Structures are given as structure tokens and as C-alpha cells.
PDB file of C-alpha atoms in Angstrom:
ATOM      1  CA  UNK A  88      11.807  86.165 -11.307  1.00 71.00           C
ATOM      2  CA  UNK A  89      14.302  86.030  -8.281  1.00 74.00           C
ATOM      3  CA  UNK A  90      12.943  82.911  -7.525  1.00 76.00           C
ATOM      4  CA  UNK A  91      14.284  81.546 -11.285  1.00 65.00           C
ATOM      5  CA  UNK A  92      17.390  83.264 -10.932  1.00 70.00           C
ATOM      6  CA  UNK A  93      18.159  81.363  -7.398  1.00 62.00           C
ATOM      7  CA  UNK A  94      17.326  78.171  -8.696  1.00 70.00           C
ATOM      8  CA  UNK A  95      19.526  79.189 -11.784  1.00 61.00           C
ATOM      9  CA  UNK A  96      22.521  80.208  -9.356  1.00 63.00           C
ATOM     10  CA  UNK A  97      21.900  76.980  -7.147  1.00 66.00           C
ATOM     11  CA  UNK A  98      21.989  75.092 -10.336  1.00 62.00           C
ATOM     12  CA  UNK A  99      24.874  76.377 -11.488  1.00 58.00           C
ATOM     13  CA  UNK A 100      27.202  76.358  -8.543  1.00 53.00           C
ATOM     14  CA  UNK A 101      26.100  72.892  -7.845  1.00 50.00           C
ATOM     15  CA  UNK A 102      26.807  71.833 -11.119  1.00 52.00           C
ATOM     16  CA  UNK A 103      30.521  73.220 -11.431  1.00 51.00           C
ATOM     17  CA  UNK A 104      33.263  71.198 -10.629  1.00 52.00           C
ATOM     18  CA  UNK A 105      37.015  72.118  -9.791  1.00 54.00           C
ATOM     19  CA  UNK A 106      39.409  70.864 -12.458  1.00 61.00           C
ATOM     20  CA  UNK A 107      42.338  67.804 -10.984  1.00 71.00           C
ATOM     21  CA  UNK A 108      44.972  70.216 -10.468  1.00 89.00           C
ATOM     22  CA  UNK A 109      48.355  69.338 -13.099  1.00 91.00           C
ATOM     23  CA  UNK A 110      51.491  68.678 -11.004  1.00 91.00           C
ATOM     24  CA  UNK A 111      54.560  67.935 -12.668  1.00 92.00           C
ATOM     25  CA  UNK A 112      55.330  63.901 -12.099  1.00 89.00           C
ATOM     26  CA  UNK A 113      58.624  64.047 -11.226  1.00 87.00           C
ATOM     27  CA  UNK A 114      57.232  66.392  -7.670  1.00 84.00           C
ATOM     28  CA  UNK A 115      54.761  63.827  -6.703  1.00 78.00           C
ATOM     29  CA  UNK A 116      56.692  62.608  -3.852  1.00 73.00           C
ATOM     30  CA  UNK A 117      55.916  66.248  -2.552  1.00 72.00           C
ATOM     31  CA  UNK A 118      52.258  65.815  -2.937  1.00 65.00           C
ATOM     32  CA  UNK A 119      51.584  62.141  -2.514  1.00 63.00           C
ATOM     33  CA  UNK A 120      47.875  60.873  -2.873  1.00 59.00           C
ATOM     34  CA  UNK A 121      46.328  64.358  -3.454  1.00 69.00           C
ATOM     35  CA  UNK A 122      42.720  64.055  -4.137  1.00 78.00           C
ATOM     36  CA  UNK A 123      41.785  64.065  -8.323  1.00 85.00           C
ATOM     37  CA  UNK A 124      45.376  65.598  -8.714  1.00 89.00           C
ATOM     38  CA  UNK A 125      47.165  64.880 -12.402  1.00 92.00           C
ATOM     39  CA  UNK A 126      50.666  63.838 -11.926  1.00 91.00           C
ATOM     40  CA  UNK A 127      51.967  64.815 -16.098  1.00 94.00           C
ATOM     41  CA  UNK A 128      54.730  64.663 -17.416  1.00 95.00           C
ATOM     42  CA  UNK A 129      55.170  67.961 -18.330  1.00 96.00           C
ATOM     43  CA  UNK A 130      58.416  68.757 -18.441  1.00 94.00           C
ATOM     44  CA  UNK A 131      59.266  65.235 -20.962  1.00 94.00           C
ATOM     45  CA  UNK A 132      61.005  63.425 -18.399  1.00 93.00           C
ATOM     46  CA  UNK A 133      59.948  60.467 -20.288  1.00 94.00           C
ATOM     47  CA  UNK A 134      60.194  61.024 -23.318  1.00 95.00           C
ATOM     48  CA  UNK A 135      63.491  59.791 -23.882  1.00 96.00           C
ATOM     49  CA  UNK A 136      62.647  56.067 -22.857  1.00 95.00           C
ATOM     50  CA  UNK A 137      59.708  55.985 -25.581  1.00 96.00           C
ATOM     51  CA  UNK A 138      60.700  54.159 -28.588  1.00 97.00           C
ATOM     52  CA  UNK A 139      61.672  50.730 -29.864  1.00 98.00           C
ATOM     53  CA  UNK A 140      65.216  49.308 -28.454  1.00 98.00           C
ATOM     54  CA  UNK A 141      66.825  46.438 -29.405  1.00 98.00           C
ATOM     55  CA  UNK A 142      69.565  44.038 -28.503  1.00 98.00           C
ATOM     56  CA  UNK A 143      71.031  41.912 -30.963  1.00 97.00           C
ATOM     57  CA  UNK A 144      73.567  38.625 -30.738  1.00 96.00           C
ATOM     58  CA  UNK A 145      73.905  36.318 -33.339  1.00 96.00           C
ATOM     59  CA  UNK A 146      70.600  34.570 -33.301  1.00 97.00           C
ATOM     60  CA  UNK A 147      69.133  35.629 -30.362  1.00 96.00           C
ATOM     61  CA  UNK A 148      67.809  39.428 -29.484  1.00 97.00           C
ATOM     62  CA  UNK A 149      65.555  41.489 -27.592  1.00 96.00           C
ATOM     63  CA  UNK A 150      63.245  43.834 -28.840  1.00 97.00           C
ATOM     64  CA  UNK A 151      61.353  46.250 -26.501  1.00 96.00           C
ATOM     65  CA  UNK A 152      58.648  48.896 -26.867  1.00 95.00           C
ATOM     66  CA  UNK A 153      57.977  51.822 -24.778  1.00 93.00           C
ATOM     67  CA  UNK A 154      55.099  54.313 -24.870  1.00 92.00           C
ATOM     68  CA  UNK A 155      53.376  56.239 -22.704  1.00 92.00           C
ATOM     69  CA  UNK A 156      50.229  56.253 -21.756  1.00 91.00           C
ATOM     70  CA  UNK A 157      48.382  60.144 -20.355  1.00 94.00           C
ATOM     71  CA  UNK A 158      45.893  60.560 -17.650  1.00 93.00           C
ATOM     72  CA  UNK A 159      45.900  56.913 -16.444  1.00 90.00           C
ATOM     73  CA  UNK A 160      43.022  56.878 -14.034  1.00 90.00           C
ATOM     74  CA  UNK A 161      44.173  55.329 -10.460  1.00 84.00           C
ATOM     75  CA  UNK A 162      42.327  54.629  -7.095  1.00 85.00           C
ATOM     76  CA  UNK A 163      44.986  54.833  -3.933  1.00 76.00           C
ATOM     77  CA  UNK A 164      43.797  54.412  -0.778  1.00 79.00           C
ATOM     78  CA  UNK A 165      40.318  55.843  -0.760  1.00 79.00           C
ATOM     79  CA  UNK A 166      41.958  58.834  -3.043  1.00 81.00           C
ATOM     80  CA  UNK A 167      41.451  58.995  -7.007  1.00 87.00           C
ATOM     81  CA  UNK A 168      44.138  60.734  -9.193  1.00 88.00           C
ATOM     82  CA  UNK A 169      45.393  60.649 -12.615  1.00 91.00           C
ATOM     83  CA  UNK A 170      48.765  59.708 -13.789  1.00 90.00           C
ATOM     84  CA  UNK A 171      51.047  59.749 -16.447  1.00 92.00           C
ATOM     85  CA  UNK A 172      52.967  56.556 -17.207  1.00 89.00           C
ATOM     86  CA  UNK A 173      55.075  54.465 -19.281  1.00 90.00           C
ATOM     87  CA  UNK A 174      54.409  50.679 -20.506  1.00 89.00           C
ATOM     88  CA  UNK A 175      56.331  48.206 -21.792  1.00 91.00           C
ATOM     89  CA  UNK A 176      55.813  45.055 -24.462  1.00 93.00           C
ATOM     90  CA  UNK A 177      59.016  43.118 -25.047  1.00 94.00           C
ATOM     91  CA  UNK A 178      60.034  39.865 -27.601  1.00 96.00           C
ATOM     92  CA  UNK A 179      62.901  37.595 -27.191  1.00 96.00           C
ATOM     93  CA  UNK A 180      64.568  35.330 -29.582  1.00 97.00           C
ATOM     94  CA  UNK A 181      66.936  32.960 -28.487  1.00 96.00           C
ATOM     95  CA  UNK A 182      68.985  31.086 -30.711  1.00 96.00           C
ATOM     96  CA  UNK A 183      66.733  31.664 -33.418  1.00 97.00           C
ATOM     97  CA  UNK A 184      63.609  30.058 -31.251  1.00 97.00           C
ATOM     98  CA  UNK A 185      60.550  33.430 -30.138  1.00 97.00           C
ATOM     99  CA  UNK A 186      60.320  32.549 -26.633  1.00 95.00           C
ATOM    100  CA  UNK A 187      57.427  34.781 -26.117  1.00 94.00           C
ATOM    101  CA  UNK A 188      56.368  38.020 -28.065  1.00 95.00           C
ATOM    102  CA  UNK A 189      54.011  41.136 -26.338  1.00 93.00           C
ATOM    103  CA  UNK A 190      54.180  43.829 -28.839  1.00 94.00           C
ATOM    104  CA  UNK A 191      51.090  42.953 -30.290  1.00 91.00           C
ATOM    105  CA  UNK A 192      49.249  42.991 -27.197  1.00 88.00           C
ATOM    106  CA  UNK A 193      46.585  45.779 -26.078  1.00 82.00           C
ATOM    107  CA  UNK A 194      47.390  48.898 -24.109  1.00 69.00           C
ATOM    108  CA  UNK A 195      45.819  46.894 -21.088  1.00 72.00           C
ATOM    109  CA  UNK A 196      48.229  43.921 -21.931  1.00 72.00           C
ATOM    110  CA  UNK A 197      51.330  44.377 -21.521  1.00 78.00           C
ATOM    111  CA  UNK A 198      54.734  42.986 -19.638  1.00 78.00           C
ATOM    112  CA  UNK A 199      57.296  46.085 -18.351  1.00 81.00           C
ATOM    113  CA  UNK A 200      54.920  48.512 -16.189  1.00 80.00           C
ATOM    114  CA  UNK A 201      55.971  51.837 -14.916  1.00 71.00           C
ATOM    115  CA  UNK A 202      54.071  51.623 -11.332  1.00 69.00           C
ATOM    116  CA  UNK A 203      54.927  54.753  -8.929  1.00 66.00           C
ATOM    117  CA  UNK A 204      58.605  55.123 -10.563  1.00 73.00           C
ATOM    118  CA  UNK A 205      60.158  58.509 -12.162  1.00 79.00           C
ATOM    119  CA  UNK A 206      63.137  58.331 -13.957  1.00 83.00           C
ATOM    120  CA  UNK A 207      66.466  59.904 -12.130  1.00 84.00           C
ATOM    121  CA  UNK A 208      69.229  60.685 -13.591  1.00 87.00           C
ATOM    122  CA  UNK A 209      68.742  58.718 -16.632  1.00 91.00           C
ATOM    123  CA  UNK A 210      67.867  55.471 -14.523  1.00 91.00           C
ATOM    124  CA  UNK A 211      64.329  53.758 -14.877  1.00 90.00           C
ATOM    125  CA  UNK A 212      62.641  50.979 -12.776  1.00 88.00           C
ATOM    126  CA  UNK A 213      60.214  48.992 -14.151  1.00 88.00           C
ATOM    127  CA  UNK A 214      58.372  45.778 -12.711  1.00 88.00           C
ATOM    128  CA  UNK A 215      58.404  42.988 -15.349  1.00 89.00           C
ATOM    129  CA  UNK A 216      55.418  40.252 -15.577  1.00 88.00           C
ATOM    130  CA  UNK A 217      56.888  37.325 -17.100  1.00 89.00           C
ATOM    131  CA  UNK A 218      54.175  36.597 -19.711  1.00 90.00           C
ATOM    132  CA  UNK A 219      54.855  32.773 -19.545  1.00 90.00           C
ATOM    133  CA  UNK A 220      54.595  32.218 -15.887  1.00 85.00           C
ATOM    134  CA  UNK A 221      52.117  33.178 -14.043  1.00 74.00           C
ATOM    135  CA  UNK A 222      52.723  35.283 -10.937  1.00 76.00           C
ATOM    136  CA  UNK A 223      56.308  35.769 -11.591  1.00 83.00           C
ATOM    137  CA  UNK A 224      57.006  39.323 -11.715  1.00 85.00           C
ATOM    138  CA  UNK A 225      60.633  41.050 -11.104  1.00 87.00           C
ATOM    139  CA  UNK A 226      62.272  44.381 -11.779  1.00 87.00           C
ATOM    140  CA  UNK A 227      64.284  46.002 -14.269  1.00 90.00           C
ATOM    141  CA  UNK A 228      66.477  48.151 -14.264  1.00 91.00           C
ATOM    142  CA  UNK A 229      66.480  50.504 -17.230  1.00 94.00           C
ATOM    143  CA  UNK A 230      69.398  53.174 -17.729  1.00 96.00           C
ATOM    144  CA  UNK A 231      70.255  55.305 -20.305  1.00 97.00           C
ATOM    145  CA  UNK A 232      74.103  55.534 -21.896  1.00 97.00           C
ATOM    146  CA  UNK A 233      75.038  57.490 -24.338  1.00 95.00           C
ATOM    147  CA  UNK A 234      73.507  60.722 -24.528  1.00 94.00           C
ATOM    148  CA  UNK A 235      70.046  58.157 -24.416  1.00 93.00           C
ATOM    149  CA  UNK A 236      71.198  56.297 -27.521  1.00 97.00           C
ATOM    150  CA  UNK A 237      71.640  53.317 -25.696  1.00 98.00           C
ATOM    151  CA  UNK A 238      70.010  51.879 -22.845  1.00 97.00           C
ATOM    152  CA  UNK A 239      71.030  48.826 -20.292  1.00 97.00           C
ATOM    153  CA  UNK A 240      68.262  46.357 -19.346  1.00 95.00           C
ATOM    154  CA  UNK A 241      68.823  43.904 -16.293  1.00 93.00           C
ATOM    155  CA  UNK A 242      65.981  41.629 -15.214  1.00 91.00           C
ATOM    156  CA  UNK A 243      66.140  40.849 -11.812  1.00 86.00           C
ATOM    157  CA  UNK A 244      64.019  39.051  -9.150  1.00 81.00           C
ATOM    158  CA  UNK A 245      61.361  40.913  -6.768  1.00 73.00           C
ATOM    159  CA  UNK A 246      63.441  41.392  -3.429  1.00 65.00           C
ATOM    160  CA  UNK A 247      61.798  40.649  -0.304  1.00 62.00           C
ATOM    161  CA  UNK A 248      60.137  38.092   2.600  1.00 65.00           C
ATOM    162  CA  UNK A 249      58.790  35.808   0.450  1.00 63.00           C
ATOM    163  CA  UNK A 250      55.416  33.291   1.903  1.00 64.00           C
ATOM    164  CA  UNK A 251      55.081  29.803   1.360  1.00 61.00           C
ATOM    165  CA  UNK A 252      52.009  27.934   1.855  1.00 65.00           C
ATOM    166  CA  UNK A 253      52.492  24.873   3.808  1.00 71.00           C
ATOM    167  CA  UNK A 254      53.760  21.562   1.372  1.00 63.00           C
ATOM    168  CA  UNK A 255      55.329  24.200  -1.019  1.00 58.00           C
ATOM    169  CA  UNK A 256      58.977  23.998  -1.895  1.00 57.00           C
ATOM    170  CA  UNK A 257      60.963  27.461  -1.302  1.00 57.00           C
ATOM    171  CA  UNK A 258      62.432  27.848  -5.092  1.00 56.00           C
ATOM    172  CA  UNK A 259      63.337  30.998  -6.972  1.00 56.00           C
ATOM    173  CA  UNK A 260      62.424  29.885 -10.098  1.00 62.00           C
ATOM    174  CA  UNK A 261      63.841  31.692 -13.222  1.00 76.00           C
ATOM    175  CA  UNK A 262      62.446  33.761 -15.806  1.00 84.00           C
ATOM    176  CA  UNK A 263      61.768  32.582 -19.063  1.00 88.00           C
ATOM    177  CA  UNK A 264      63.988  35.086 -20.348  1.00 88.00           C
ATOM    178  CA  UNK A 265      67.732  36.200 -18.873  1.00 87.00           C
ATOM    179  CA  UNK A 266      68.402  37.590 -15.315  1.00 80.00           C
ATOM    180  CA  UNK A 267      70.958  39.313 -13.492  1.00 77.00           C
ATOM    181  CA  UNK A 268      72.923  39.625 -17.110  1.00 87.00           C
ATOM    182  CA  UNK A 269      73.499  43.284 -18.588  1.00 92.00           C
ATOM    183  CA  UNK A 270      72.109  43.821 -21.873  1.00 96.00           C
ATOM    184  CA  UNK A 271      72.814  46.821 -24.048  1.00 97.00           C
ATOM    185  CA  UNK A 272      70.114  47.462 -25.933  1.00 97.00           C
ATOM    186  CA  UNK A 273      70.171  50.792 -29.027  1.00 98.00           C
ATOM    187  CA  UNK A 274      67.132  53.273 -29.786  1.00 98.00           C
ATOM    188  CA  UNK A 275      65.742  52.646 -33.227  1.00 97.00           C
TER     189      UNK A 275
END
């Protein structure tokens, strides 16, 4: 009988495992790469960029959707954690013509991604994948006016040391939408 009971207790303790401790995403600079940890959005810091916006001239506009996805599994460095985190899709019309459209896409297909960025004082980052050219990713920048009415949305290119292979030419090509213009876009 103590012999069942041991191999009961062994059983048991080996068979328990610690739950990913919650820490509020907007402190995970304070406890970066934490083994199994859940960075959540618990106190809604989010929340006010999820929604449809839109931006709207004449015959040309830009509609954008934001939700968020919970408990995002990631792998940094060795070191697995979960994570909160906001996505993107995005259409744009110009001059009447749908240059590209993403809000149909899957949760795993999208275009504005929420990497290791928390919002600050109503400001947003997001890096953009230009879903007609391959490889060409920038930021934007994503700020709330207007009590969070209104947003501004500015696509801009990735900063940085850039690599050329040797024969290539050393261009900055554009987006297939806008850059470096302003766009004020309103929550629906």
C-alpha cells in the first residue's frame, strides 16, 4: 500500500506543471524573455486601436482593420512565451482603381503586424508588408487624435544599413501604396 501511494505521489508531482505566469504587456520591457511567461493585455491598452478606420478622398480611400489576437505562441532565443498582439489587414482605392485588398485574408495572413511594440501615449508602431512586393516591408506610424476617434497613419520605409548583393542596383523602391504622407483616418 505505501508502495501505491509513492508511485501515486511520484506520478502526480511529475505530472503537474506550473502555469506561464500573466504579466501585464505594457511591463514586458521589465521582464524581457521570461521563460513560458504571458505578456496580456490586461489592463486594454489596446483596445482602443481595434476596429475598422477609414480614410476617405474623393475616389480614393483607405480602409484598415485591427484586431487582436490572445496568447500568440512565440519562440525567442531558446525561450518560449505567449503574447498578446494586434494585426492588421488594410485596402486601398485609388482613384477609383483597388490596388490591393487584405481584409479577407486569414489570421495568419495579414499586412500591419504588431511585433514587440506597446502603444505609448496613444502612439502605435506597426511594421507593414507590402502585399504586392515581395520583401518590402516598412513601418507605420499609428497615433490616436481625438479622444481615439481619429487616428493618423504614415507609411514609411524600414531605416537602416541596407546589403546589396553584388550586380544589384541600390534603389529604395516605393510602396504600392503612399509614403511619408499623413493620413487621417476615423473609427467606424
Amino acid at each position: 500500500m505505501k508502495q501505491l501511494i509513492l508511485i501515486l505521489s511520484i506520478i502526480t508531482t511529475l505530472s503537474c506543471k506550473a502555469q506561464s505566469p500573466i504579466v501585464p504587456i505594457e511591463e514586458k520591457s521589465n521582464n524581457p524573455y521570461s521563460e513560458n511567461i504571458y505578456y496580456k493585455d490586461v489592463n486594454g491598452i489596446y483596445d482602443p486601436y481595434i476596429g475598422t478606420w477609414v480614410w476617405q478622398d474623393g475616389n480614393s480611400s483607405i480602409t484598415i482593420e485591427i484586431v487582436k489576437l490572445e496568447q500568440v505562441y512565440y519562440e525567442v532565443h531558446t525561450r518560449k512565451l505567449y503574447k498578446d498582439r494586434l494585426i492588421g489587414r488594410i485596402k486601398y482605392i485609388e482613384n477609383g482603381v483597388e490596388i490591393f485588398n487584405t481584409l479577407s485574408n486569414s489570421d495568419d495572413d495579414f499586412t500591419l503586424i504588431n511585433k514587440n511594440y506597446t502603444p505609448k501615449d496613444d502612439k502605435f508602431n506597426f511594421r507593414f508588408e507590402d502585399p504586392l512586393l515581395p520583401s518590402k516591408t516598412g513601418h507605420v506610424d499609428f497615433d490616436l487624435i481625438n479622444d481615439g476617434a481619429q487616428a493618423t497613419f504614415r507609411l514609411r520605409n524600414t531605416e537602416g544599413v541596407r546589403f546589396y548583393q553584388p550586380g544589384e542596383t541600390p534603389e529604395d523602391p516605393d510602396f504600392s501604396m503612399p509614403r511619408r504622407v499623413e493620413f487621417t483616418l476615423t473609427k467606424q
